[in-house]
Amino acid sequence: MATADDAPTVPGQALGGPGAPRQRRESDPATAAPEHLDLAALEAEAAALLPPAVADFYAGGAESETTLAEAPAAWRTWRLRPRVLTGLSAVRLRTSLLGSDVATPIGIAPWAYQALAHPDGERGSARAAAASGALLTVSTSASAPLAEVAATEPGAPKWFQLYRQHSPAHTDDLARRAGQAGYRALVLTVDLPVLGRRLRDVASGFALPADLPPGNLPTESAVEAESPVWTVDDIARFGDLSGLPVVTKGVLRGDDAARCVQAGAAAVWVSTHGGRQADPAVASAHALPEVVDAVGDDAEVYVDGGLRSGSDVFTALALGADAVFVGRPAIWGLATGGADGVSRVLDGLTAQLAHTMLLCGVPDVRSVPRDAVTPAR
């Protein structure tokens, strides 16, 4: 999708004022090789810093954790098909997501209770996203109230993720408040009719500390019976309540994606919920092409789940995603370095993506061709 700035760019120095998406200057690709980003080492460092129950809460999946384990490997079932002798000397990383300009197609997925990882919590993630020109998605189960996170770097684009986990009145109120606070889209998590069985949390007895209540928890007077299970009719309803475009997150089937778009969704987000819901489920890397084909040009498509390198991101874009989102890598960065740690993850992955694009002869993240990847044999 076109944006106002069509200059070719690669990772480089930040430009622009506070809160503006970070723009990346053109540089010589011969000297622009990305710094080494060792996410496995970062995960180990984060696990060593966190209390064991918190580390398991962030790391764990549902049931047998098959979905969790298979997610990264699924991206490696595709192979790059580089195009040579293209004369390419720079690549364009900027794009637009539901009308918001961003400096990178790599955003931060919603993740609960980030203050357990670092005292700055979601505010730290908001500062990091703004510094890297990335889009931040804020969870209903954030440690900080949605308005406070929205007010952190207010000029930077943020989306609010909505769960069906409180009373109908409180859930509706959260949707309204998200629109009023300046969020630019409402992300409905649609893969949670019931909570997945996360056995690590059961074994560890994970519970929130008494001094860290969720930032968007209803008051006792607002607690009622749990919300009824959502249907596609709720897509338009929540759009009306919030005044925002609606993204449906947690879609793994083409027919479901088509129903969501027909019901008013502006975008579909392919996700296994970090392997924390149905298990074993189809990997996002394998579900993505079917969803893209079903949606066509009628809506944007995003994906998360196991993305651990710039080549993974490139593969997702080639398969038709408009953007990708990372969850656990951002948490590892937050735990080990606060906002700066999250920025290092975002910038490192973006630099890897730019490097892969140069190697494959692809100039623009908005037009990575489908034939740039092929199934492994």
PDB file of C-alpha atoms in Angstrom, residues 33 55 78 80 175 182 185 375:
ATOM      1  CA  ALA A  33      24.973  -5.910   6.968  1.00  0.00           C
ATOM      2  CA  ALA A  55       9.429 -17.188  32.605  1.00  0.00           C
ATOM      3  CA  TRP A  78       9.916 -22.455   2.598  1.00  0.00           C
ATOM      4  CA  LEU A  80      14.127 -18.262  -0.896  1.00  0.00           C
ATOM      5  CA  ALA A 175     -14.019  -0.790  22.957  1.00  0.00           C
ATOM      6  CA  GLY A 182      -6.610   7.501  20.129  1.00  0.00           C
ATOM      7  CA  ALA A 185      -7.751  -0.042  15.212  1.00  0.00           C
ATOM      8  CA  PRO A 375       8.257 -24.962  -0.685  1.00  0.00           C
TER       9      PRO A 375
END
